[in-house]
Coordinates of C-alpha atoms in Angstrom, one line a residue:
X5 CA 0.0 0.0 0.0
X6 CA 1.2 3.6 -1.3
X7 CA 1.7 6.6 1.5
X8 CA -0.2 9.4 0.2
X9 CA 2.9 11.5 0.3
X10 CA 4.6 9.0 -2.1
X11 CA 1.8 9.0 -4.6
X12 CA 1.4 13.3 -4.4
X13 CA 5.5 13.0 -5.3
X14 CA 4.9 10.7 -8.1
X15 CA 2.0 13.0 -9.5
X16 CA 4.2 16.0 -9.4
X17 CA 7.4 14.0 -10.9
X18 CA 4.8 12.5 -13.6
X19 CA 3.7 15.9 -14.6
X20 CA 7.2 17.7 -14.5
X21 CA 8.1 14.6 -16.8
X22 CA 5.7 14.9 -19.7
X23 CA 2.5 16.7 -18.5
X24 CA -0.8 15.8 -18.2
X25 CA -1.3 12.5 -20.2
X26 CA 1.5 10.9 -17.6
X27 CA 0.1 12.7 -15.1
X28 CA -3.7 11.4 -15.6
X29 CA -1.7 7.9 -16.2
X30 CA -0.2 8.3 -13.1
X31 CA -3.7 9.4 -11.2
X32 CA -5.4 6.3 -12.7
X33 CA -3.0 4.2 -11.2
X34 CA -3.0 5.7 -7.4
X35 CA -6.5 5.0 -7.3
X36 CA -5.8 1.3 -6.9
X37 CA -3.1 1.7 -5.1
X38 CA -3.1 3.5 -2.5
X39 CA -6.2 3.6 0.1
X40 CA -5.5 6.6 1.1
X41 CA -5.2 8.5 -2.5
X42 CA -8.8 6.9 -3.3
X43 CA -10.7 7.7 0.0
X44 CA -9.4 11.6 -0.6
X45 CA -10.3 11.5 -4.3
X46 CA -13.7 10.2 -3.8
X47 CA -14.2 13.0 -1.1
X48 CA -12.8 15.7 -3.8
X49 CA -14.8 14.3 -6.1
X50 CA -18.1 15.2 -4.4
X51 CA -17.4 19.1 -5.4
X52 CA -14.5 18.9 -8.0
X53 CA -14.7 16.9 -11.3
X54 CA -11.1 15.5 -11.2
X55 CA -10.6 12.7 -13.8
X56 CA -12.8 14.4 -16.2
X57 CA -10.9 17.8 -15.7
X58 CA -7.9 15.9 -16.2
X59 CA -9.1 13.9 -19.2
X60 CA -10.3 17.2 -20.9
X61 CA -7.1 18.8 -20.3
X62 CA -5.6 15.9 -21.9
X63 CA -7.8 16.1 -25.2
X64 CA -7.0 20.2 -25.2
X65 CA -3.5 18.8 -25.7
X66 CA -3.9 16.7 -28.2
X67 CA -6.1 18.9 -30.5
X68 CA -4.1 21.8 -30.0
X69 CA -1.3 19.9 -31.7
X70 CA -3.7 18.2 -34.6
X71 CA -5.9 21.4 -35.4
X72 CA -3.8 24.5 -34.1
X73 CA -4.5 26.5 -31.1
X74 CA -7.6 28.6 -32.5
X75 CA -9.5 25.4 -34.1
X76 CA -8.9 23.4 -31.1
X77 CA -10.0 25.7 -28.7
X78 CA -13.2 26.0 -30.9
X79 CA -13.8 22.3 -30.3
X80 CA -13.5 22.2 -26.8
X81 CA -15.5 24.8 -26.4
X82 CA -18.0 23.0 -28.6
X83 CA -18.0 19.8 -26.7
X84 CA -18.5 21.0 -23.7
X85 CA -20.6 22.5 -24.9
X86 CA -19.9 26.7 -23.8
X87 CA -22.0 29.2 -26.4
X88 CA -19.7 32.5 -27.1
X89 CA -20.0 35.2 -29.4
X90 CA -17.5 37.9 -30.7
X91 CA -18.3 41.4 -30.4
X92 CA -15.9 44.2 -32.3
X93 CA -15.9 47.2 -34.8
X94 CA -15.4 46.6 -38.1
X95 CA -11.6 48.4 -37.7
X96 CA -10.6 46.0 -34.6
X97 CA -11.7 42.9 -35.9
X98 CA -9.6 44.1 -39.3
X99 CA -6.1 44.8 -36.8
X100 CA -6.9 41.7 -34.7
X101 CA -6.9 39.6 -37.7
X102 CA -4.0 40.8 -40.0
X103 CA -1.8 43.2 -37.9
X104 CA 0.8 42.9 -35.0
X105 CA -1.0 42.9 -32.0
X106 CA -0.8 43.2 -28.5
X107 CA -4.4 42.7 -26.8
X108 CA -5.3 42.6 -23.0
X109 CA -8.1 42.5 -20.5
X110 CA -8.9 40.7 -16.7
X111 CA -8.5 37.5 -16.6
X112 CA -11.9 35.9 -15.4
X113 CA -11.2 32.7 -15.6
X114 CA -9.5 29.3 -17.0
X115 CA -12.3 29.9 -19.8
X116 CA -10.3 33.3 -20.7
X117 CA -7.5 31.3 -23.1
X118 CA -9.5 29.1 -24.8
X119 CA -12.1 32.2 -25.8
X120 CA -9.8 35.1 -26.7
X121 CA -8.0 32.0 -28.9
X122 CA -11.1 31.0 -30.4
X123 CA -12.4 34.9 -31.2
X124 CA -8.6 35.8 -32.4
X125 CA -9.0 33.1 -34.6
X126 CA -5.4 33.5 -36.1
X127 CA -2.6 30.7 -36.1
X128 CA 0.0 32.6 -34.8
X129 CA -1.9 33.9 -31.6
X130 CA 0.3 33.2 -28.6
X131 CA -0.3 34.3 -24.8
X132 CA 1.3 34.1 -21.1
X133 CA 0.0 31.7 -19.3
X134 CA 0.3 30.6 -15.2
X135 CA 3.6 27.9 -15.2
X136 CA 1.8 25.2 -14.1
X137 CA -1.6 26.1 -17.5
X138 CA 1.3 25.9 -19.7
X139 CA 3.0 23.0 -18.5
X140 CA -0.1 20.4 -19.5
X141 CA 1.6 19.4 -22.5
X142 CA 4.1 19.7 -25.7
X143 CA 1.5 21.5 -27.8
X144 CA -0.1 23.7 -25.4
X145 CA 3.7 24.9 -24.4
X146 CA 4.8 26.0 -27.3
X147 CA 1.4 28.1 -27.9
X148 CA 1.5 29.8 -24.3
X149 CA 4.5 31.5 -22.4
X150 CA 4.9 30.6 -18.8
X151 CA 4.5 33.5 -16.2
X152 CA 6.2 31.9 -12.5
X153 CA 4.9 32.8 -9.4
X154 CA 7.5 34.8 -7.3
X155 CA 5.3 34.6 -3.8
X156 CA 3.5 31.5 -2.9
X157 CA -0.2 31.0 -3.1
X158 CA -2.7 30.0 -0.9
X159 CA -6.5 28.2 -1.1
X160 CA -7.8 31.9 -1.6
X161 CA -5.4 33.7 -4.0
X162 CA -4.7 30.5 -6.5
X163 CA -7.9 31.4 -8.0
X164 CA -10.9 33.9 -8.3
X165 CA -14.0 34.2 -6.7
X166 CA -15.9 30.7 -5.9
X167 CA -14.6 27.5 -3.9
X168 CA -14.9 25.4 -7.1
X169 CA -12.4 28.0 -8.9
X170 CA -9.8 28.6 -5.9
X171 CA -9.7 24.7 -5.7
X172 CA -8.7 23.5 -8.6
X173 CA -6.0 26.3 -9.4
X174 CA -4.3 25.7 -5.6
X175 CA -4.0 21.9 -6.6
X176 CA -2.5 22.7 -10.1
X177 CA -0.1 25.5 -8.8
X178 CA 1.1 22.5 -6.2
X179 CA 1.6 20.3 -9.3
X180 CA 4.7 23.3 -10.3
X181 CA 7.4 23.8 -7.6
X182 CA 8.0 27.1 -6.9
X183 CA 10.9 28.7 -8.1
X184 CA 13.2 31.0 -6.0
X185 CA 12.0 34.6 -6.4
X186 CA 14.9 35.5 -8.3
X187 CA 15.0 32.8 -10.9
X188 CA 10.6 32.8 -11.1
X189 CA 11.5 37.1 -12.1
X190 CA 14.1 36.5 -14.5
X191 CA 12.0 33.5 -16.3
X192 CA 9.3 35.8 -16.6
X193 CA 11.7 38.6 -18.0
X194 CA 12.5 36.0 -20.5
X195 CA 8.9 35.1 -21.4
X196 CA 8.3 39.1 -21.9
X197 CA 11.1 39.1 -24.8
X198 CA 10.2 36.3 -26.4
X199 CA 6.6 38.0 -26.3
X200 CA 8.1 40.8 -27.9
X201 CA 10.0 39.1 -30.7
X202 CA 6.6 37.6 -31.3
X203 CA 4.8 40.7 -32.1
X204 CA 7.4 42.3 -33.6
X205 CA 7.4 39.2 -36.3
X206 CA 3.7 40.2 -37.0
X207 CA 2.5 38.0 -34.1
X208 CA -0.5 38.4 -32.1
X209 CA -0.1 38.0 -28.2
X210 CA -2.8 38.1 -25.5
X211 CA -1.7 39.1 -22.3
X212 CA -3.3 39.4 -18.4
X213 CA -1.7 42.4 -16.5
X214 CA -4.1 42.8 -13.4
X215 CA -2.8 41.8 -10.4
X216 CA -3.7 38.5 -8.3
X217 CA -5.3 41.2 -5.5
X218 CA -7.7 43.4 -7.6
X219 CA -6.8 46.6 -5.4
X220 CA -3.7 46.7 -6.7
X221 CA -3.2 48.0 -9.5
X222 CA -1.9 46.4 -13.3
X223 CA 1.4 44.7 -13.1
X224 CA 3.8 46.7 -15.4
X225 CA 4.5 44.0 -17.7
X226 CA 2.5 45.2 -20.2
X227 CA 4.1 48.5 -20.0
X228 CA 7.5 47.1 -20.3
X229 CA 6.6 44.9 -23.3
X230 CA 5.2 47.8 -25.2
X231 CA 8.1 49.7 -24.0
X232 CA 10.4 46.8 -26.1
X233 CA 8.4 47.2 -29.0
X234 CA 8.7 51.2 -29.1
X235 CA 12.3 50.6 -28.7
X236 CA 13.0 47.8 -31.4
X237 CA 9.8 47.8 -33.5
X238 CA 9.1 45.1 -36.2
X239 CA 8.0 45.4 -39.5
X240 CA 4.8 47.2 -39.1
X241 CA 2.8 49.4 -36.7
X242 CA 2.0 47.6 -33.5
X243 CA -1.5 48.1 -32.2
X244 CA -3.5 47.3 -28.5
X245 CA -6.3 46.3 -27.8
X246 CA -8.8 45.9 -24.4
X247 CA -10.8 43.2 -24.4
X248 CA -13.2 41.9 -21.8
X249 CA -15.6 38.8 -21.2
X250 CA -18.5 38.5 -20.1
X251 CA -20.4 35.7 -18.4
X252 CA -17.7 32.9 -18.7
X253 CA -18.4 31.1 -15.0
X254 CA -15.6 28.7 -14.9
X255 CA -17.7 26.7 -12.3
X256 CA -20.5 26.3 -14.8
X257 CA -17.6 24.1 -16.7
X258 CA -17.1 22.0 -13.7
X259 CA -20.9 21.2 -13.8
X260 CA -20.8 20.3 -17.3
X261 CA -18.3 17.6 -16.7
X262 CA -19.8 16.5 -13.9
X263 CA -20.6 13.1 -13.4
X264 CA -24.1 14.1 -11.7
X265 CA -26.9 14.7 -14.3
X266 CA -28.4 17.5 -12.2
X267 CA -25.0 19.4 -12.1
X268 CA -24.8 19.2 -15.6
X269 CA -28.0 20.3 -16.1
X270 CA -27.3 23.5 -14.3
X271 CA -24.0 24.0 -16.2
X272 CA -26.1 24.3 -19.6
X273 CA -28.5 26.4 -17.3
X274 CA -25.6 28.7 -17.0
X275 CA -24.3 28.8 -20.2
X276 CA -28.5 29.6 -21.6
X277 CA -26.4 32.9 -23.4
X278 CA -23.5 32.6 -25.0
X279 CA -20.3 34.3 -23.5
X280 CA -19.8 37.7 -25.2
X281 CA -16.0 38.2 -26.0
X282 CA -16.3 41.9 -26.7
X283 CA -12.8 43.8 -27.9
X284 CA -12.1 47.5 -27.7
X285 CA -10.9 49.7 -30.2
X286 CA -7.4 49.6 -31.3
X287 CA -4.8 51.8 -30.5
X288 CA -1.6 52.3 -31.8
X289 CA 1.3 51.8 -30.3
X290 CA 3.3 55.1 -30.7
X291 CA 0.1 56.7 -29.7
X292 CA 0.0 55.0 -26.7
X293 CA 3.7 56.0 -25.8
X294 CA 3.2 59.6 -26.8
X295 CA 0.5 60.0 -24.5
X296 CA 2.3 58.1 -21.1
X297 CA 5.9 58.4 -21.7
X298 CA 8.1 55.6 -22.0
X299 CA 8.2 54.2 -18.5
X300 CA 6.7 51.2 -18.2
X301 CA 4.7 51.8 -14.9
X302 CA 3.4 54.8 -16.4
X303 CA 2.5 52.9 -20.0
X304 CA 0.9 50.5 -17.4
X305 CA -1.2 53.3 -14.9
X306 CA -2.5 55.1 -18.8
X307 CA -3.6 51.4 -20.3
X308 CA -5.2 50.7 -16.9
X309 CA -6.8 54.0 -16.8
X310 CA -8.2 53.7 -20.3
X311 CA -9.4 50.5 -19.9
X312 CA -11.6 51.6 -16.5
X313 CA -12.8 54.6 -18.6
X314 CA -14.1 52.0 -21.1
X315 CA -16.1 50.3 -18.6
X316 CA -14.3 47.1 -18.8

């Protein structure tokens, strides 16, 4: 018989190995070994969906690398099934289609990849992405860059509001050791130039920059990204664009995997109106700069300010 602290180190070792196929492998096998791994599964299982979370994470994998990132997320969000729409002028859906593009809103939750992926609709759209999100497998990682922790998180901060929502991202950020604080800031510096080669190449790049506590205000990555691009521009003019969604309850996704018939009646309940995926207008990027200056805290404080203004 397996100690539960042996099988939770072979679940993190399976996952830093390959992902989440050997990790689900791994899961599957725990549950017939160990007593205590089942009898605190079963008990999870009453309010958290495991296996099927794991098995659709598994599939999101898979079809990213057989249909591309937008197709596949237009799948998933088929089979689940979760309704969305696209809302934009005629000018933003031109520059979120062709041009280089930097795009950026609240995160809401896990539904927020998938749906601005789906709406961008564009193979080359690329976006940061908690460690531990891009970590599920070889296809998803090379379509999201990896944003480390530098503090660690707890039950309440590992997710937004909602037990269902705070629960699962506390057991997926303890599937990612933390880093040390220095190493976790200078990965992150790393994922913000490889965002800005990205763009600069004629890329499209979604990123979140509101902070884990919403009374703080917008981490200044954004600022310093756009502060690369005014620096060592690409090809063409770089634009920005808010976005925000609406109505994309990440529990409502739980209930639709459920196992319980009534639960997953009230996830399609939930979902009655399609998620509206709505996306400002676009703004150029020397625009931008002429107005706040070149610092990136301040390029942060003027796309934070303009975003409230909006409504978003």
């Amino acid at each position: 018989m397996r100690s539960l602290r042996s099988v939770t180190s072979e679940l993190q070792a399976a996952f830093a190995e390959g992902g989440i196929a050997p990790l689900y492998q791994a899961h599957r096998v725990a549950l017939g070994q160990s007593p205590a791994y089942w009898a605190l599964f079963r008990l999870a299982d009453l309010f958290l969906p495991i296996s099927p979370l794991l098995a659709l994470a598994q599939d999101a994998d898979e079809l990213v690398g057989r249909l591309g990132t937008s197709e596949a997320c237009k799948t998933l969000l088929a089979r689940l099934p979760v309704p969305w729409t696209a809302v934009w002028s005629d000018a933003t859906r031109d520059v979120m289609r062709r041009a280089p593009v930097i795009t950026y809103g609240r995160h809401g939750s896990l539904l927020t990849p998938p749906l601005l992926a789906a709406a961008i609709d564009r193979a080359d759209v690329t976006m940061v992405g908690a460690s531990y999100i891009t970590k599920l497998g070889p296809n998803i990682s090379r379509t999201m860059l990896p944003i480390y922790v530098t503090t660690p998180l707890t039950a309440r901060t590992a997710g937004r509001k909602g037990l269902l929502p705070r629960a699962a991202g506390w057991l997926a950020y303890k599937l990612d050791p933390l880093l040390p604080r220095d190493a976790a800031r200078a990965a992150n510096q790393a994922a913000l130039c490889r965002a800005a080669d990205h763009v600069r190449a004629g890329g499209a790049f979604a990123i979140v920059p509101e902070s884990r506590d919403l009374r703080q205000p917008w981490r200044p990555g954004i600022g310093a990204l756009a502060g690369m691009l005014w620096e060592e521009p690409g090809a063409g003019p770089c634009y920005l664009v808010p976005w925000r969604i609406e109505g994309a309850s990440i529990t409502a996704v739980f209930h639709l995997v459920s196992r319980n018939p009534l639960l997953r009646a009230l996830g399609r309940l939930r979902f009655r109106q399609p998620v509206r995926v709505e996306f400002g207008e676009p703004m150029l990027l020397h625009e931008v700069i002429a107005a706040a200056g070149h610092d990136p805290v301040q390029i942060t404080a003027y796309l934070e300010a303009h975003y409230k203004d909006l409504g978003y």
